[in-house]
Amino acid sequence: MSRLVVAADFGGTNLRSALVNEAGDVVERIDRSTPAEASPDAILREILQLFRDIVARAPAPPVSAALGVPGLIDADQGMVILAPNVAGFRNLVLTAPIEEQLGIPVFIENDASAAALGEFRFGAGRGTRHLLHATLGTGIGGGIVIDGRLYRGARGLAGEIGHVIIDPAGPRCNCGSRGCLESMVSGVAFAERARRVLATGSSPLLQEIVGARDPSAADLQAAAEAGDKTCEAEIRHGGHLLGLGLGSLVNVLNPEAITLSGGLLNMGDMLLGPMKESMHSIAYGPASGTIVRISSLGDEAGLLGAAAVAFERVE
Ligand code: ADP
Ligand code: MG
Ligand code: ZN
């Protein structure tokens, strides 16, 4: 029988958990809402309960567990240093109390890094040895697989591709620098582009779509798709910048493939066309052969990423 692991994915909205086998099948799953405002103690109790409940459904004892968290983690200490979008996740030691309860090894990983290993093992990155994964959502994250192993770096920070700088005069990023990919082409950054377009009054169509609301990346996309040239140019320019950032990384890492996930993929070729073009135009020699693939894990990427980490850690 295939071995099982416990996988958990802690986001700003949902706390998800699952039992996953070696083929990447989710055999049991429990989703709960993330407590909006709660003390670290209350969150920890909630998490321990979730692990108790999912393990109770296991037909055989799981070999290990791993959880993905959107933020800075210290894998050696098993703690979350900071997860801005998850209530109360700050300097929170998670693995030790879970290990004590479950009696199996428990690991923690940055969610985008986990997603990279998930794509590599179960998804669009299968068949590669060297893979770069980029998450294009509210923010921009990523993970790097080298020689079939997740590359974590000295302090577990590796793969933070959102903070590659592409314009030193660009907007201020959450990290303090200017012109990071995340501050230029993330979901939040596209919403800001939409705000600027509205402020100049150059897109009546976007204005009509947005009304009195605050605009989003999806609004910019909707206006562009309905034929608005200003909005389309914003998205194309964003794609171009994204390609410069990813192309720079390709020149450093020479992966066989880049896998992409996240809500911005809804922008389709309007974003991805210019992205691939500028990526390939700056590629150095053989780096131009890097393949771009869309994630195939969909809604389960977080859980399968954590599962991949749980299997890798005990291999
Ligand atoms: P998260 O980072 O929270 O996991 P997602 O990967 O779900 O986020 O991506 C959310 C982002 O994708 C938001 O910024 C949202 O505006 C954007 N988005 C969602 N749908 C579309 C769309 N149709 N066109 C463009 N952007 C979209
Ligand atoms: Mg990462
Ligand atoms: Zn930054």
PDB file of N, CA and C in Angstrom, residues 119-157:
ATOM      1  N   GLU A 119       4.747  20.990  -7.944  1.00  0.00           N
ATOM      2  CA  GLU A 119       4.708  20.959  -9.416  1.00  0.00           C
ATOM      3  C   GLU A 119       5.737  19.968  -9.946  1.00  0.00           C
ATOM      4  N   PHE A 120       6.902  19.965  -9.319  1.00  0.00           N
ATOM      5  CA  PHE A 120       7.989  19.091  -9.754  1.00  0.00           C
ATOM      6  C   PHE A 120       7.592  17.623  -9.625  1.00  0.00           C
ATOM      7  N   ARG A 121       6.980  17.295  -8.513  1.00  0.00           N
ATOM      8  CA  ARG A 121       6.705  15.893  -8.205  1.00  0.00           C
ATOM      9  C   ARG A 121       5.380  15.391  -8.789  1.00  0.00           C
ATOM     10  N   PHE A 122       4.373  16.266  -8.729  1.00  0.00           N
ATOM     11  CA  PHE A 122       3.024  15.812  -9.098  1.00  0.00           C
ATOM     12  C   PHE A 122       2.406  16.587 -10.259  1.00  0.00           C
ATOM     13  N   GLY A 123       2.986  17.704 -10.662  1.00  0.00           N
ATOM     14  CA  GLY A 123       2.278  18.598 -11.581  1.00  0.00           C
ATOM     15  C   GLY A 123       2.997  18.870 -12.889  1.00  0.00           C
ATOM     16  N   ALA A 124       2.941  20.135 -13.312  1.00  0.00           N
ATOM     17  CA  ALA A 124       3.439  20.529 -14.631  1.00  0.00           C
ATOM     18  C   ALA A 124       4.957  20.451 -14.745  1.00  0.00           C
ATOM     19  N   GLY A 125       5.647  20.261 -13.618  1.00  0.00           N
ATOM     20  CA  GLY A 125       7.106  20.175 -13.661  1.00  0.00           C
ATOM     21  C   GLY A 125       7.624  18.750 -13.702  1.00  0.00           C
ATOM     22  N   ARG A 126       6.701  17.766 -13.786  1.00  0.00           N
ATOM     23  CA  ARG A 126       7.133  16.367 -13.822  1.00  0.00           C
ATOM     24  C   ARG A 126       8.041  16.109 -15.017  1.00  0.00           C
ATOM     25  N   GLY A 127       9.061  15.309 -14.790  1.00  0.00           N
ATOM     26  CA  GLY A 127       9.972  14.972 -15.886  1.00  0.00           C
ATOM     27  C   GLY A 127      11.155  15.919 -15.989  1.00  0.00           C
ATOM     28  N   THR A 128      11.174  16.994 -15.198  1.00  0.00           N
ATOM     29  CA  THR A 128      12.337  17.889 -15.206  1.00  0.00           C
ATOM     30  C   THR A 128      13.242  17.516 -14.026  1.00  0.00           C
ATOM     31  N   ARG A 129      14.464  18.055 -14.056  1.00  0.00           N
ATOM     32  CA  ARG A 129      15.363  17.934 -12.889  1.00  0.00           C
ATOM     33  C   ARG A 129      15.593  19.299 -12.249  1.00  0.00           C
ATOM     34  N   HIS A 130      15.497  20.325 -13.081  1.00  0.00           N
ATOM     35  CA  HIS A 130      15.746  21.693 -12.619  1.00  0.00           C
ATOM     36  C   HIS A 130      14.530  22.535 -12.994  1.00  0.00           C
ATOM     37  N   LEU A 131      13.894  23.108 -11.990  1.00  0.00           N
ATOM     38  CA  LEU A 131      12.617  23.776 -12.232  1.00  0.00           C
ATOM     39  C   LEU A 131      12.532  25.090 -11.466  1.00  0.00           C
ATOM     40  N   LEU A 132      11.982  26.107 -12.136  1.00  0.00           N
ATOM     41  CA  LEU A 132      11.657  27.358 -11.454  1.00  0.00           C
ATOM     42  C   LEU A 132      10.141  27.489 -11.465  1.00  0.00           C
ATOM     43  N   HIS A 133       9.557  27.722 -10.301  1.00  0.00           N
ATOM     44  CA  HIS A 133       8.103  27.903 -10.219  1.00  0.00           C
ATOM     45  C   HIS A 133       7.808  29.322  -9.752  1.00  0.00           C
ATOM     46  N   ALA A 134       6.867  29.970 -10.427  1.00  0.00           N
ATOM     47  CA  ALA A 134       6.496  31.337 -10.040  1.00  0.00           C
ATOM     48  C   ALA A 134       5.010  31.388  -9.745  1.00  0.00           C
ATOM     49  N   THR A 135       4.654  31.985  -8.604  1.00  0.00           N
ATOM     50  CA  THR A 135       3.249  32.179  -8.265  1.00  0.00           C
ATOM     51  C   THR A 135       2.892  33.633  -8.531  1.00  0.00           C
ATOM     52  N   LEU A 136       1.925  33.833  -9.422  1.00  0.00           N
ATOM     53  CA  LEU A 136       1.537  35.170  -9.854  1.00  0.00           C
ATOM     54  C   LEU A 136       0.148  35.478  -9.317  1.00  0.00           C
ATOM     55  N   GLY A 137       0.090  35.907  -8.078  1.00  0.00           N
ATOM     56  CA  GLY A 137      -1.199  36.172  -7.446  1.00  0.00           C
ATOM     57  C   GLY A 137      -1.245  37.564  -6.857  1.00  0.00           C
ATOM     58  N   THR A 138      -1.805  37.651  -5.660  1.00  0.00           N
ATOM     59  CA  THR A 138      -1.850  38.931  -4.948  1.00  0.00           C
ATOM     60  C   THR A 138      -0.433  39.500  -4.851  1.00  0.00           C
ATOM     61  N   GLY A 139       0.490  38.618  -4.492  1.00  0.00           N
ATOM     62  CA  GLY A 139       1.916  38.953  -4.531  1.00  0.00           C
ATOM     63  C   GLY A 139       2.607  38.053  -5.536  1.00  0.00           C
ATOM     64  N   ILE A 140       3.934  38.118  -5.572  1.00  0.00           N
ATOM     65  CA  ILE A 140       4.682  37.222  -6.464  1.00  0.00           C
ATOM     66  C   ILE A 140       5.654  36.408  -5.631  1.00  0.00           C
ATOM     67  N   GLY A 141       5.563  35.110  -5.773  1.00  0.00           N
ATOM     68  CA  GLY A 141       6.458  34.230  -5.019  1.00  0.00           C
ATOM     69  C   GLY A 141       7.055  33.204  -5.942  1.00  0.00           C
ATOM     70  N   GLY A 142       7.827  32.310  -5.359  1.00  0.00           N
ATOM     71  CA  GLY A 142       8.409  31.290  -6.211  1.00  0.00           C
ATOM     72  C   GLY A 142       9.178  30.262  -5.429  1.00  0.00           C
ATOM     73  N   GLY A 143       9.660  29.304  -6.170  1.00  0.00           N
ATOM     74  CA  GLY A 143      10.458  28.251  -5.566  1.00  0.00           C
ATOM     75  C   GLY A 143      11.364  27.663  -6.623  1.00  0.00           C
ATOM     76  N   ILE A 144      12.449  27.081  -6.166  1.00  0.00           N
ATOM     77  CA  ILE A 144      13.486  26.587  -7.071  1.00  0.00           C
ATOM     78  C   ILE A 144      13.782  25.128  -6.732  1.00  0.00           C
ATOM     79  N   VAL A 145      13.722  24.277  -7.767  1.00  0.00           N
ATOM     80  CA  VAL A 145      14.135  22.883  -7.588  1.00  0.00           C
ATOM     81  C   VAL A 145      15.419  22.688  -8.383  1.00  0.00           C
ATOM     82  N   ILE A 146      16.461  22.239  -7.708  1.00  0.00           N
ATOM     83  CA  ILE A 146      17.742  21.983  -8.367  1.00  0.00           C
ATOM     84  C   ILE A 146      18.095  20.525  -8.169  1.00  0.00           C
ATOM     85  N   ASP A 147      18.384  19.847  -9.275  1.00  0.00           N
ATOM     86  CA  ASP A 147      18.750  18.436  -9.192  1.00  0.00           C
ATOM     87  C   ASP A 147      17.740  17.609  -8.420  1.00  0.00           C
ATOM     88  N   GLY A 148      16.487  17.939  -8.596  1.00  0.00           N
ATOM     89  CA  GLY A 148      15.424  17.152  -7.988  1.00  0.00           C
ATOM     90  C   GLY A 148      15.145  17.447  -6.525  1.00  0.00           C
ATOM     91  N   ARG A 149      15.851  18.434  -5.943  1.00  0.00           N
ATOM     92  CA  ARG A 149      15.601  18.786  -4.542  1.00  0.00           C
ATOM     93  C   ARG A 149      15.209  20.252  -4.455  1.00  0.00           C
ATOM     94  N   LEU A 150      14.354  20.554  -3.503  1.00  0.00           N
ATOM     95  CA  LEU A 150      13.999  21.948  -3.259  1.00  0.00           C
ATOM     96  C   LEU A 150      15.236  22.696  -2.773  1.00  0.00           C
ATOM     97  N   TYR A 151      15.522  23.833  -3.400  1.00  0.00           N
ATOM     98  CA  TYR A 151      16.662  24.648  -2.983  1.00  0.00           C
ATOM     99  C   TYR A 151      16.169  25.693  -1.982  1.00  0.00           C
ATOM    100  N   ARG A 152      16.673  25.603  -0.739  1.00  0.00           N
ATOM    101  CA  ARG A 152      16.161  26.478   0.324  1.00  0.00           C
ATOM    102  C   ARG A 152      17.085  27.639   0.648  1.00  0.00           C
ATOM    103  N   GLY A 153      18.348  27.528   0.271  1.00  0.00           N
ATOM    104  CA  GLY A 153      19.309  28.575   0.607  1.00  0.00           C
ATOM    105  C   GLY A 153      19.763  28.462   2.051  1.00  0.00           C
ATOM    106  N   ALA A 154      20.566  29.435   2.479  1.00  0.00           N
ATOM    107  CA  ALA A 154      21.177  29.370   3.809  1.00  0.00           C
ATOM    108  C   ALA A 154      20.148  29.505   4.927  1.00  0.00           C
ATOM    109  N   ARG A 155      19.161  30.354   4.732  1.00  0.00           N
ATOM    110  CA  ARG A 155      18.190  30.626   5.801  1.00  0.00           C
ATOM    111  C   ARG A 155      16.746  30.344   5.377  1.00  0.00           C
ATOM    112  N   GLY A 156      16.585  29.579   4.310  1.00  0.00           N
ATOM    113  CA  GLY A 156      15.238  29.209   3.895  1.00  0.00           C
ATOM    114  C   GLY A 156      14.513  30.253   3.053  1.00  0.00           C
ATOM    115  N   LEU A 157      15.236  31.284   2.657  1.00  0.00           N
ATOM    116  CA  LEU A 157      14.609  32.396   1.943  1.00  0.00           C
ATOM    117  C   LEU A 157      14.623  32.212   0.416  1.00  0.00           C
TER     118      LEU A 157
END
